[in-house]
Amino acid sequence: MKAMREPIPQAPMRKIMKPAMVTKRRKLRRQRMRPAIGSLYDIMHNHAGTGLFARPLFWTDLHTKLLNCRFVQLPPHLTPIPTPPSSQRPRKVSRTIVSIGRELDTLMATDKPIMKANILLKYQAISAVLSTLYPECFSAPSYPGLGILFGSRYHQGVVGNPLLWHRMDPDANLTSFDSTTTLTGSQPVSREASYSRASVDVVTDSPPILAYVSRRHIDYQRRNCMLVTKSSNGEPNEPVLRLQAHRTKKVTPKNANEDPYYFGIMLAIAQKCVYTDLSAATNFKPRDVKVRLLVASEADNAFLVYTGIVPGALLSMFHEPDTAPTCNSEVTIEYARLPIWPVLGLKERLGKALGSDLVGHYDDSLIDTFRETVTRAPQASSKKREREALSEVTNGTFCEDYRDQSNNPPGPKKRCVGVGLVR
């Protein structure tokens, strides 16, 4: 009998733990939110690839067209101007007129390069001019960086640094260490005094009432929007320079008076008026906001005043870009040109352009000449004897009382009474 083979011992079977079945979670697809027809998102979707989401400095005529903004030119304010004098004798000019003329020369100068120091000089010049012409309306301005709120995101400083004036508080204490607060309209205001004036009488938290920009500065920013470095051998980078020139040409408006950048500034100022804290987008209260913009045209030696009402519907569109406006969101910006020369009559011409609700009403027939009214103090009666003319003294006698001797008879001789004598 064959020997039976012993079974080969086998290792004990280990219990294999099968991994638990993991149920894959179904990915929740986010529901695609379609923006409302007519909203900002809808406008950007319909014009994809055109670069609409850009800084206001690079806005084109397409932006004003899609946002329903139009410019309306008003007749220029050419009057009043002083009549020429009838006589050949030159007219005496007050010191205030001379001071304003110097500030206007600084403001319209084009011979100096655009640098930060020269820009500040121009800001100081326009501040001195407005504070001299309208001391009760315009005080020390500020130039904070303006931004635009789009949805829940605030884009700080994308609008630039226009000069802003805020409304003055009539109940504030006007006492200041600077003498500018007590000057009247007929007294000249120095540039440093008006620009560094204490802000005790200015409500800095109040909405801006006027903004100022320089057209020459805007053109400079567009031409130098890109920092072009030189090549390795030190020569200019011609391809990049040509690209920059082409880009500048595309964003330069055909009509310089109807620059879309002005609309961007007015929109940013209007947003500043309807938010308690613009950077946090809190307490949004949509309403129609009236905005004024003063532009200096150095090439024409003129001012351009832009006035427009930014409707609350447009502000709501930027607050909720996916929502269509419920009412009319059209913006109409009216602008008028006025020459700066002659200085006499500039207060009235600029006042008519700014509006009577801001600076008051001015009559064309009455021109403020800024004459200093000097009132002489009454002379106190002197106890000293008046000196006689030299001719009267030389022609007369050396006697002290020659006039009394010739006209009046001699009186009785007075007796000298001694005081303090003991007899």
GROMACS .gro file of C-alpha atoms in nm, residues 173-184 189-201:
model
   25
  173ASN     CA    1  -1.646  12.801   1.381
  174LEU     CA    2  -1.475  13.023   1.126
  175THR     CA    3  -1.191  13.117   1.358
  176SER     CA    4  -0.863  12.998   1.216
  177PHE     CA    5  -0.496  13.059   1.256
  178ASP     CA    6  -0.488  13.160   0.892
  179SER     CA    7  -0.606  13.507   0.796
  180THR     CA    8  -0.782  13.378   0.486
  181THR     CA    9  -1.098  13.300   0.680
  182THR     CA   10  -1.158  13.669   0.754
  183LEU     CA   11  -1.083  13.809   0.410
  184THR     CA   12  -1.354  13.952   0.192
  189VAL     CA   13  -0.563  13.574  -0.114
  190SER     CA   14  -0.216  13.428  -0.125
  191ARG     CA   15  -0.165  13.089  -0.283
  192GLU     CA   16  -0.016  12.926   0.023
  193ALA     CA   17  -0.280  13.068   0.255
  194SER     CA   18  -0.577  12.952   0.053
  195TYR     CA   19  -0.436  12.606  -0.011
  196SER     CA   20  -0.331  12.536   0.347
  197ARG     CA   21  -0.637  12.690   0.505
  198ALA     CA   22  -0.760  12.526   0.820
  199SER     CA   23  -1.049  12.293   0.760
  200VAL     CA   24  -1.258  12.395   1.058
  201ASP     CA   25  -1.527  12.542   0.834
   0.00000   0.00000   0.00000
